[in-house]
Short mmCIF file of C-alpha atoms in Angstrom, two decimals:
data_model
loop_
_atom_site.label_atom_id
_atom_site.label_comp_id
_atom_site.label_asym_id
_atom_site.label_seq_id
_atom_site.Cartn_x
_atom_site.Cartn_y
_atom_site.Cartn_z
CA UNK A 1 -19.80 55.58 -11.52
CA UNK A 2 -21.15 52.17 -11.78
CA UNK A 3 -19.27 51.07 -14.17
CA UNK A 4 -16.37 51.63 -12.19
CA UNK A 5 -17.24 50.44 -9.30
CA UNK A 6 -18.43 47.33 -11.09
CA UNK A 7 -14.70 47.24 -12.44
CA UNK A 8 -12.87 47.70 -9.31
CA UNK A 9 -15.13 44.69 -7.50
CA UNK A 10 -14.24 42.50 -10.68
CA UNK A 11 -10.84 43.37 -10.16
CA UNK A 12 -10.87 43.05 -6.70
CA UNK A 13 -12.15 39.56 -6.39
CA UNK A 14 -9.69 38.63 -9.46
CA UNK A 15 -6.75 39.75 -6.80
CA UNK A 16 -8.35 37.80 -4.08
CA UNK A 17 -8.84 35.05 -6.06
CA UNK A 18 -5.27 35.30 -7.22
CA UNK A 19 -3.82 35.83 -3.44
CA UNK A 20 -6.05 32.36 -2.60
CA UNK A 21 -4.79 30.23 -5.28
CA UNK A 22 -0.86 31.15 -4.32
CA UNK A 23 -1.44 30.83 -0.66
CA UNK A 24 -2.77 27.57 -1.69
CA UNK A 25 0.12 26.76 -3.48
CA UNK A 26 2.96 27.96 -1.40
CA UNK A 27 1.05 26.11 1.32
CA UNK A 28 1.15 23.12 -0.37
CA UNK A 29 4.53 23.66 -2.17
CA UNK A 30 6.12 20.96 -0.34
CA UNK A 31 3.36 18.31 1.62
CA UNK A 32 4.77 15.96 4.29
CA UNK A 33 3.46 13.31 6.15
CA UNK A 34 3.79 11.51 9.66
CA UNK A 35 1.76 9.24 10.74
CA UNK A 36 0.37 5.41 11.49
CA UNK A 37 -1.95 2.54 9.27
CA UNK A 38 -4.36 5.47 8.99
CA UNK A 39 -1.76 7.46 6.55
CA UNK A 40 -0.30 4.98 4.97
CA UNK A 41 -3.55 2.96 3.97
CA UNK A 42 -3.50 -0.28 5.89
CA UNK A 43 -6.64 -1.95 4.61
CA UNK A 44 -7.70 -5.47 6.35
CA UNK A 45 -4.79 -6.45 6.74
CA UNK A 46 -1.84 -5.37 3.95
CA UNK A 47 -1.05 -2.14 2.88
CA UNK A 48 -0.28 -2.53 -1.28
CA UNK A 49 -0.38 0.17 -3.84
CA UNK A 50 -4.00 0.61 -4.53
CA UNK A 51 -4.49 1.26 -0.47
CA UNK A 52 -1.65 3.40 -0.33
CA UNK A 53 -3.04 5.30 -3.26
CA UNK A 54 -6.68 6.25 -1.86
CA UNK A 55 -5.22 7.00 1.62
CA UNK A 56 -6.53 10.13 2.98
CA UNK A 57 -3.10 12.31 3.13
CA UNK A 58 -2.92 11.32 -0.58
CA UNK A 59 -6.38 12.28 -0.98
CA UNK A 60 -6.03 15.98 0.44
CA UNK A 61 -3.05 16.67 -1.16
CA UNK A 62 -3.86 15.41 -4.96
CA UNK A 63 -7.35 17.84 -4.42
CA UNK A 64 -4.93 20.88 -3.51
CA UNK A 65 -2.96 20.24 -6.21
CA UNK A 66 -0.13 18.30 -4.70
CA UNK A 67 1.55 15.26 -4.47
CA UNK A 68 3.49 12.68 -2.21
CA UNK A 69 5.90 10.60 -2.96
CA UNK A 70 6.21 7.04 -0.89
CA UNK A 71 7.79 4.04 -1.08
CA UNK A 72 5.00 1.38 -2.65
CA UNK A 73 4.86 -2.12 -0.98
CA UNK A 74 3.27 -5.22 -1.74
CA UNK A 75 2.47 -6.81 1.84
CA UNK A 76 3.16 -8.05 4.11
CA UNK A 77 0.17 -9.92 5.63
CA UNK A 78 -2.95 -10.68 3.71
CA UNK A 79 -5.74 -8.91 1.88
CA UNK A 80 -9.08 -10.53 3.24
CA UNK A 81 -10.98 -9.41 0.60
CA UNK A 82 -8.90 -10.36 -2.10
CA UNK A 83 -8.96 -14.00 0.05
CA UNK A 84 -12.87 -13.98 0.81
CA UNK A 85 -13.10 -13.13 -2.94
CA UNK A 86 -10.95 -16.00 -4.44
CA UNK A 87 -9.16 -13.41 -6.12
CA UNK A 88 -5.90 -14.11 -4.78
CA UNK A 89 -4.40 -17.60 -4.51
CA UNK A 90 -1.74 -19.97 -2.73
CA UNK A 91 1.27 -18.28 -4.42
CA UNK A 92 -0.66 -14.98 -4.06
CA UNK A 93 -0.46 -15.80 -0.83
CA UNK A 94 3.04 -16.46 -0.06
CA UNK A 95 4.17 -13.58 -1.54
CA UNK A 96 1.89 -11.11 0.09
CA UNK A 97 2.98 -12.50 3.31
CA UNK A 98 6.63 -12.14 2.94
CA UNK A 99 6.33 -8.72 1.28
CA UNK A 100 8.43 -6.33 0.04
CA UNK A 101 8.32 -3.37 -2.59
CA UNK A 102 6.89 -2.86 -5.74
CA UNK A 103 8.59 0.77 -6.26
CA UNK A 104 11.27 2.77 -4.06
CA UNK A 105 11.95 6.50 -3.19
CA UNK A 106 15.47 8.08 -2.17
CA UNK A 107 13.34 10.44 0.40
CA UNK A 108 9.48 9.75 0.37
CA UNK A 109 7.67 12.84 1.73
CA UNK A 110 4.96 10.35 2.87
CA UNK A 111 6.54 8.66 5.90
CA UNK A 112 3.00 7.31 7.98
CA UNK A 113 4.06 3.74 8.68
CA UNK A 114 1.92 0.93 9.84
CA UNK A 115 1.89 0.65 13.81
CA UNK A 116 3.51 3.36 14.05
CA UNK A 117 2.91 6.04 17.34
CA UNK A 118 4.62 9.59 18.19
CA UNK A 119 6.81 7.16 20.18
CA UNK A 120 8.72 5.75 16.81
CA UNK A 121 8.21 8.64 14.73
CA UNK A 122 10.90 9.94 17.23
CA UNK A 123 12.95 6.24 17.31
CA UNK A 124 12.00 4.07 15.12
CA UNK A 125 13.74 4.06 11.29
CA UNK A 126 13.50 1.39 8.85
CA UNK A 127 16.96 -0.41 10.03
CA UNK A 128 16.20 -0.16 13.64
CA UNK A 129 13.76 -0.54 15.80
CA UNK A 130 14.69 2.05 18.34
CA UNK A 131 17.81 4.00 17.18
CA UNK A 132 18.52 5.42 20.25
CA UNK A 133 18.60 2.27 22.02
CA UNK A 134 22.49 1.76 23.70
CA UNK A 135 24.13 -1.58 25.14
CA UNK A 136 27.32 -2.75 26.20
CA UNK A 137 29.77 -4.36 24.34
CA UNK A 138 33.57 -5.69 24.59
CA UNK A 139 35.84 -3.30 22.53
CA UNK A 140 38.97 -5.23 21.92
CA UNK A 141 42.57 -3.16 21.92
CA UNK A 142 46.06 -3.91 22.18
CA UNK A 143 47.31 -2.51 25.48
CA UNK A 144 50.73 -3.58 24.60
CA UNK A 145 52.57 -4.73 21.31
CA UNK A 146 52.12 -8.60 22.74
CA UNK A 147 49.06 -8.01 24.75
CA UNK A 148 45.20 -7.59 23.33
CA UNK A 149 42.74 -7.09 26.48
CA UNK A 150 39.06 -5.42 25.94
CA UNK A 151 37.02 -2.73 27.83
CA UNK A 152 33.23 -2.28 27.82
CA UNK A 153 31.93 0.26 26.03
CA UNK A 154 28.20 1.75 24.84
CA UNK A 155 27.24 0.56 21.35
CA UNK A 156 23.87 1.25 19.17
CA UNK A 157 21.67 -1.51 19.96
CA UNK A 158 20.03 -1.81 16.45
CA UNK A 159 17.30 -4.38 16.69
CA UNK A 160 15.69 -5.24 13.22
CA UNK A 161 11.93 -3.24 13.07
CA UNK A 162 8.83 -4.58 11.42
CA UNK A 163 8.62 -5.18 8.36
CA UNK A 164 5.90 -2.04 8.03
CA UNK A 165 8.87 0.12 8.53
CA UNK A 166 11.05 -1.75 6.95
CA UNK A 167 9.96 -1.65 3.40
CA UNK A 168 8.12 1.81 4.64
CA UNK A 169 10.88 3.72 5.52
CA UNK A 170 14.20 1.75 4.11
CA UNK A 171 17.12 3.57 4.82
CA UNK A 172 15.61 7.34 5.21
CA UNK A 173 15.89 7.54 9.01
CA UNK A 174 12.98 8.14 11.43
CA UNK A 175 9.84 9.39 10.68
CA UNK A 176 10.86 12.72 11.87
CA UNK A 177 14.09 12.49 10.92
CA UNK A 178 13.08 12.07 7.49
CA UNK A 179 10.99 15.07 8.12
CA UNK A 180 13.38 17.34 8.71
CA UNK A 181 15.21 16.11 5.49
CA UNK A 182 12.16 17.40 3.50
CA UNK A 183 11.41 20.35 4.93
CA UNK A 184 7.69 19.95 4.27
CA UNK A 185 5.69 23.61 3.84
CA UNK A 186 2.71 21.88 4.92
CA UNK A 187 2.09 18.58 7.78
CA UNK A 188 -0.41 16.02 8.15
CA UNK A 189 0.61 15.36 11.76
CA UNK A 190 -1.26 13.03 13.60
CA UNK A 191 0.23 9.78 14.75
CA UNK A 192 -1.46 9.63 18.41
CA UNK A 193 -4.52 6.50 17.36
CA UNK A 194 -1.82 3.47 18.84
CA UNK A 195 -1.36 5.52 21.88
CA UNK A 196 -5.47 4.19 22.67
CA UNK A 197 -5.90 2.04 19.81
CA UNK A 198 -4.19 -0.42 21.13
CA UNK A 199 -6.52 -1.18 24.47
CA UNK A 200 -9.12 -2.33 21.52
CA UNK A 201 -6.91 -4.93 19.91
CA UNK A 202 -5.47 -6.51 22.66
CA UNK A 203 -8.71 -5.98 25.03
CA UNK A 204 -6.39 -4.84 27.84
CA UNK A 205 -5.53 -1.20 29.21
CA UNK A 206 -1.85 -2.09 30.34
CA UNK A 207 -0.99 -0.30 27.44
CA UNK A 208 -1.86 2.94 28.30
CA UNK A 209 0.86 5.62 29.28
CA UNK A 210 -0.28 8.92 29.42
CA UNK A 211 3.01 10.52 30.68
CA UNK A 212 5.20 8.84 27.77
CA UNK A 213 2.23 9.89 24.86
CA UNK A 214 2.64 13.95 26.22
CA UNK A 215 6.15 13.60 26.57
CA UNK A 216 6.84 11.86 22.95
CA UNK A 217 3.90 14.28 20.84
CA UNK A 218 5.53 17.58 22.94
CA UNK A 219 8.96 16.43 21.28
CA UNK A 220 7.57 15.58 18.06
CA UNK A 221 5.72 18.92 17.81
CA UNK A 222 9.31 20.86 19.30
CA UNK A 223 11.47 19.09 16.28
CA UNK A 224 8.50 19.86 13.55
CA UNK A 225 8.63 23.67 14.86
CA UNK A 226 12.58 23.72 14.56
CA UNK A 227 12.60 22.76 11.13
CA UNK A 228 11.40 26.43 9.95
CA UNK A 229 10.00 25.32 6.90
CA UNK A 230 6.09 24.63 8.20
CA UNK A 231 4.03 27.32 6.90
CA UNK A 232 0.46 24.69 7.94
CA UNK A 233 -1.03 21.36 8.52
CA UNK A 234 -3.18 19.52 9.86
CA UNK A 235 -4.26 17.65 13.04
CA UNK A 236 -7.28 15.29 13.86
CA UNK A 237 -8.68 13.87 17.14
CA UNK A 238 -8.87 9.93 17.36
CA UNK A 239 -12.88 8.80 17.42
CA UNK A 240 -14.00 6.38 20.17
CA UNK A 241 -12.06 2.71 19.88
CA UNK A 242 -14.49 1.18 21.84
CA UNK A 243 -17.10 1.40 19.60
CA UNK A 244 -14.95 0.27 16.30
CA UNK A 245 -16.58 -2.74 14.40
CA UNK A 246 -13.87 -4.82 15.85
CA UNK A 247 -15.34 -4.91 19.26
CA UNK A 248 -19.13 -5.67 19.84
CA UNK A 249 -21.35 -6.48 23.16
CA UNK A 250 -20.73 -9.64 25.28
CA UNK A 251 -22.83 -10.70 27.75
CA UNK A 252 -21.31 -13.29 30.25
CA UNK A 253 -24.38 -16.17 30.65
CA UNK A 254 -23.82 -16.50 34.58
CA UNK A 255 -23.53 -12.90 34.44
CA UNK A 256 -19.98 -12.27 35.77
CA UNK A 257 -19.17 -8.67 35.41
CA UNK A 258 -15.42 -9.30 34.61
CA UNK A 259 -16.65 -11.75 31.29
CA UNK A 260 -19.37 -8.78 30.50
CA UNK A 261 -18.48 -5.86 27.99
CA UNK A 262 -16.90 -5.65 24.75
CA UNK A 263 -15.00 -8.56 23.06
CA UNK A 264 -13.54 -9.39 19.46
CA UNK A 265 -15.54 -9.63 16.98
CA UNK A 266 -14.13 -13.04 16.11
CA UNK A 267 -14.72 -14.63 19.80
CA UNK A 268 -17.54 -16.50 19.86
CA UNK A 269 -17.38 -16.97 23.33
CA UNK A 270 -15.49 -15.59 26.58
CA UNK A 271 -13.72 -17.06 29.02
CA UNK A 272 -11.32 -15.31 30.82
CA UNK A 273 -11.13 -11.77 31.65
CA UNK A 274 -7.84 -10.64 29.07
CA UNK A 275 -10.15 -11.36 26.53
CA UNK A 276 -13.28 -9.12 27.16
CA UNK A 277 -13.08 -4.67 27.66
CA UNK A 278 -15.30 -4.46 31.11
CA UNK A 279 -17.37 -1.28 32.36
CA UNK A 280 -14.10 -0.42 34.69
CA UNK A 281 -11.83 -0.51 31.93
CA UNK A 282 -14.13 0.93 29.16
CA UNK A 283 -14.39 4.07 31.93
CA UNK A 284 -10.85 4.18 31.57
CA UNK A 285 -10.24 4.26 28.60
CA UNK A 286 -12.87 6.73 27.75
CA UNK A 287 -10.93 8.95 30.14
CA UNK A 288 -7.39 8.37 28.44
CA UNK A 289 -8.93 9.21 25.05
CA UNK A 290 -10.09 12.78 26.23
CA UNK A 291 -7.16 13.45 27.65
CA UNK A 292 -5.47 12.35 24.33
CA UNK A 293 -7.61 14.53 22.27
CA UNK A 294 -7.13 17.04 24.57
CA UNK A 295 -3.52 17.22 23.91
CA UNK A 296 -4.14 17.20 20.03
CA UNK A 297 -6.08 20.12 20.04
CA UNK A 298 -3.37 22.32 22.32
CA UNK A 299 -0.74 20.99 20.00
CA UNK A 300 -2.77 22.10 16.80
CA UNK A 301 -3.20 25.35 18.58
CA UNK A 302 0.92 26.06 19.20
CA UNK A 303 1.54 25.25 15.73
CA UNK A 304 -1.29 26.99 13.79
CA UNK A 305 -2.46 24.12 12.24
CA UNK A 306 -6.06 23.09 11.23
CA UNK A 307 -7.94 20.81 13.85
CA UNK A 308 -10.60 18.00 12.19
CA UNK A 309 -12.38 16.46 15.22
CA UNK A 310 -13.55 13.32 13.58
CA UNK A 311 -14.49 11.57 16.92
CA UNK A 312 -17.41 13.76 16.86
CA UNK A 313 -17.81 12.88 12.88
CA UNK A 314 -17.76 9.30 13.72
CA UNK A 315 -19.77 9.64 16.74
CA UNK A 316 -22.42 11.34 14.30
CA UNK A 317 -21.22 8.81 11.43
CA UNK A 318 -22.11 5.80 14.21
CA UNK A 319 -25.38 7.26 14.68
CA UNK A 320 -26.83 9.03 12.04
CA UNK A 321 -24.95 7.60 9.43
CA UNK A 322 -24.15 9.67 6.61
CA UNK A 323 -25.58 9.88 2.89
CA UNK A 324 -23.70 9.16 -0.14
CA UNK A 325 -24.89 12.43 -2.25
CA UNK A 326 -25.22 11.76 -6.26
CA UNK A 327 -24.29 13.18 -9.33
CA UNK A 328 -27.99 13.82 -10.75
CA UNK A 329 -29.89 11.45 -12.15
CA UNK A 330 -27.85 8.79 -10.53
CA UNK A 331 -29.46 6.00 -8.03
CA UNK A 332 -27.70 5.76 -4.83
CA UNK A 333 -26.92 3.53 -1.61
CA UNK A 334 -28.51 5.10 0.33
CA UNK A 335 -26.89 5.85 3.92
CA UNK A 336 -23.44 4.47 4.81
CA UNK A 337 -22.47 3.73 8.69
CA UNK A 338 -19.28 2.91 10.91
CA UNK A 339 -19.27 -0.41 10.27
CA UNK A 340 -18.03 -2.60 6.94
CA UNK A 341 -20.41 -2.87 4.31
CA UNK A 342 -22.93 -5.79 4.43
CA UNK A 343 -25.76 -6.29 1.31
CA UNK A 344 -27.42 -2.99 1.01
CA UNK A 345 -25.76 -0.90 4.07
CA UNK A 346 -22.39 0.91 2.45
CA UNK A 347 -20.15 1.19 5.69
CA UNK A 348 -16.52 3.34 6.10
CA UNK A 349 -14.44 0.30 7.84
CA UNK A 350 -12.45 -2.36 5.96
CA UNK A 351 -12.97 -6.31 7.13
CA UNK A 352 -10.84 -5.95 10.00
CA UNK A 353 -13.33 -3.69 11.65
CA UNK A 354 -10.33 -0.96 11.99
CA UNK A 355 -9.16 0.78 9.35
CA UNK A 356 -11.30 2.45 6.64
CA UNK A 357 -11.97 1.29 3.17
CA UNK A 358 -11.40 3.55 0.05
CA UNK A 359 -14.91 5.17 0.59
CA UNK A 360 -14.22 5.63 4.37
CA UNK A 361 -10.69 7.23 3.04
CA UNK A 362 -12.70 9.72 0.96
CA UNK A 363 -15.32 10.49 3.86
CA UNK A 364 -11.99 11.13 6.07
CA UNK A 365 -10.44 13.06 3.63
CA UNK A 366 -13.34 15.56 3.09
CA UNK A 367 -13.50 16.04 6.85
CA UNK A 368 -9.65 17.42 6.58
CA UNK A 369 -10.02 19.12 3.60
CA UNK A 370 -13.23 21.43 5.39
CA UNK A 371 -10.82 22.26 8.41
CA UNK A 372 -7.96 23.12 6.69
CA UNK A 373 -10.22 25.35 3.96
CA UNK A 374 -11.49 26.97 7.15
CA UNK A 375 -8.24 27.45 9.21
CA UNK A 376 -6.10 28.97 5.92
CA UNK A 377 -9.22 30.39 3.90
CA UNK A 378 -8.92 28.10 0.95
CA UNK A 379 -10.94 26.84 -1.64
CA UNK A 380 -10.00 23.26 -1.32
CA UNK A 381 -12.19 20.85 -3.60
CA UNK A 382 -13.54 17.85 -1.70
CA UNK A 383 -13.60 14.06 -2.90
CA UNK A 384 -16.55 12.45 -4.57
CA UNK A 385 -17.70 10.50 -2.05
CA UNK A 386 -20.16 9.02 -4.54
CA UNK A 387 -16.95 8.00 -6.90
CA UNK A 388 -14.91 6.28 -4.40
CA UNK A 389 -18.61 4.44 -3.14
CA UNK A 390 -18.99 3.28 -6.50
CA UNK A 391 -15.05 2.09 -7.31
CA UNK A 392 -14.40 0.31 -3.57
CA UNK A 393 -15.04 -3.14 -4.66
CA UNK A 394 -15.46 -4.13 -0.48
CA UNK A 395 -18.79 -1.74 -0.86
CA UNK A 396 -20.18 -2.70 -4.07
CA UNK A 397 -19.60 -6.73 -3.36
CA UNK A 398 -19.63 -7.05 0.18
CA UNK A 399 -18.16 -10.04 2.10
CA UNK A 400 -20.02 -11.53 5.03
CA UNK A 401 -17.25 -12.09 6.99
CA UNK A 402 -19.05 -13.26 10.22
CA UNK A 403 -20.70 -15.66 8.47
CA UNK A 404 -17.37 -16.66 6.73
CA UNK A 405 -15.60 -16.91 10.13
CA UNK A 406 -18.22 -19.12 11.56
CA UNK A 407 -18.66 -21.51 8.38
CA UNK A 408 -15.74 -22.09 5.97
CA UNK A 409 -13.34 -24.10 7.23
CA UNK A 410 -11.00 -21.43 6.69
CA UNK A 411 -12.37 -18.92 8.76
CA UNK A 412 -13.01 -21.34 11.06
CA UNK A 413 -8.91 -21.95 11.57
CA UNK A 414 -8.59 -18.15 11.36
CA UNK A 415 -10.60 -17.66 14.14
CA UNK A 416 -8.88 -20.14 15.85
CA UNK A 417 -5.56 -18.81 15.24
CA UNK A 418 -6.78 -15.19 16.30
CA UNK A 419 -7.99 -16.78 19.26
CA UNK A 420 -4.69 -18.07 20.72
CA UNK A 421 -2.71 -14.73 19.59
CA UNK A 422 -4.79 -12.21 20.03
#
């Protein structure tokens, strides 16, 4: 009797086993991706091959057993590390900031462009940068066999995007457009970080539209459920922008509470209020940000996705920090934090105090990988965080980029130039 029962639970969990690993793979059959600089691996401040290649969507789907495909670029903009590093020279230079693309797809099932919102994954395509933008325009006819005359009619107004979605998307159509050309069995969703993101960069709430971030995610969400071929995915709230390394504490000397709060990095000093985050407007954007959140999580919910709240990882991550476990007999880091690395402290962010490094990819990756294991029962393998530690060259040789800004006459004219633009 033993014996057989022995049998049946061997045989049992060999059919359960079985039923995980094709769930597993029908799931992942057929990955997709929308999505923003987060997706497509923006890293301080290019997004080329190797950044594209340890982004977290990548990540997740190469540990399930997957893979995307994506059109590669080379730029544009600049790697500061590859700069800061003297690794990358004047003609290195020029050709990173012109850009283009080292390899091309017909259809890449990765679509998460650079800059990109749920506003133009509905509108904006590599040819245009809002295709459903209309204008007027003469249409010329003959109205008789000796007389041409014109009316006005409504034309596609088909302004020229950046170059992010240029050399992102090429001729594939929208984000979602090219979505529903793939028919992806499983979604990494989330495109909503610009929607807040943005108050942080420009250290200004105009930005902020609730109404059109609800309206464009509600239609995003609508066209992903109409395409019938979503059996999962995967949603994640945004973390807290105004506590990114790009922003740090400003106190105004005569105290004025309108030069007092959170500034660039960069800025030395402060002097007028567009240039500084204050208590009114860090309240309000701490309000806009739940409310964002808010909406991911219902929108997870309607489409049976997995939910990863990383603002409360990165609120822990800010705080606590988080250890970089080893493979025995290894020596380690120590603790990495939410800021980029400096001699001796490993940190998640890249040198534009933004986006995350190839570590902080991993660490975002795992987070994903233990919500959608929980959500669909799977077995999902995480990333060695230890492994991408020890191959991100930003962590193992950190730049001191403060001290760069302030004292090379470089970083002295980038500041400068970040100064007036920013």
């Amino acid at each position: 009797m033993k014996k057989w029962i022995t049998t049946f639970l061997i045989f049992l969990g060999f059919e359960v086993g079985t039923l995980v690993a094709q769930s597993q793979a029908e799931l992942f059959a057929r990955p997709g991706v929308i999505g923003d600089s987060l997706s497509q691996g923006f890293f301080g401040a290019t997004v080329e091959k190797k950044t594209q290649d340890w982004a977290y969507p990548v990540l997740v789907t190469k540990q399930a057993g997957s893979s995307l495909s994506y059109n590669v670029l080379k730029g544009p903009w600049l790697n500061f590390e590859s700069i800061l590093k003297k690794e990358c020279g004047l003609i290195c230079m020029v050709k990173s900031l012109i850009g283009g693309n080292a390899s091309v797809v017909n259809l890449p099932t990765h679509a998460g462009i650079t800059g990109a919102e749920y506003s133009s994954v509905l509108r904006t395509s590599g040819e245009c940068q809002d295709v459903t933008a209309r204008k007027w325009a003469k249409e010329w006819y003959w109205s008789a066999w000796n007389q041409r005359t014109y009316r006005w009619v409504m034309v596609k107004d088909c302004k020229k995007p950046d170059k992010f979605h240029q050399f992102g998307l090429r001729k594939s159509g929208t984000q979602i457009e090219i979505m529903e050309k793939v028919k992806p069995t499983f979604l990494f969703g989330t495109a909503a970080a610009n929607h807040v993101l943005c108050t942080a960069l420009s250290t200004s709430t105009d930005c902020l539209n609730g109404t059109r971030y609800r309206k464009d995610i509600r239609e995003v969400m609508r066209r992903l459920a109409a395409i019938g071929s979503i059996k999962g995915g995967v949603l994640f709230t945004i973390p807290n922008v105004t506590t990114i390394s790009f922003l740090e504490p400003y106190k105004d000397p005569k105290g004025r509470e309108n030069l007092t709060g959170l500034k660039a990095f960069y800025r030395n000093f402060v002097v007028n209020p567009r240039q500084i985050l204050d208590a009114k407007e860090i309240e309000t954007i701490t309000r806009f940000l739940t409310m964002l959140n808010d909406e991911i999580k219902v929108q997870a919910v309607a489409m049976g996705f997995a939910v990863a709240d990383t603002k409360v990882v990165f609120d822990d991550l800010r705080e606590n920090g988080r250890r970089i476990e080893l493979p025995k007999g290894s020596r380690g880091p120590g603790w990495a934090y939410a800021h980029w690395p400096m001699p001796g402290k490993p940190g998640v962010f890249g040198l534009d105090g933004v986006h995350p490094n190839m570590y902080g990819h991993a660490v975002f990756a795992n987070e994903l990988i233990k919500a959608i294991n929980v959500r669909y029962g799977l077995s999902i393998p995480q990333v060695s965080e230890y492994t991408a530690w020890y191959y991100d060259s930003l962590n193992r040789r950190p730049v001191d980029l403060k001290k760069f800004l302030n004292q090379h006459i470089l970083g002295i004219f980038i500041s400068f130039i970040l100064g007036i633009f920013a």
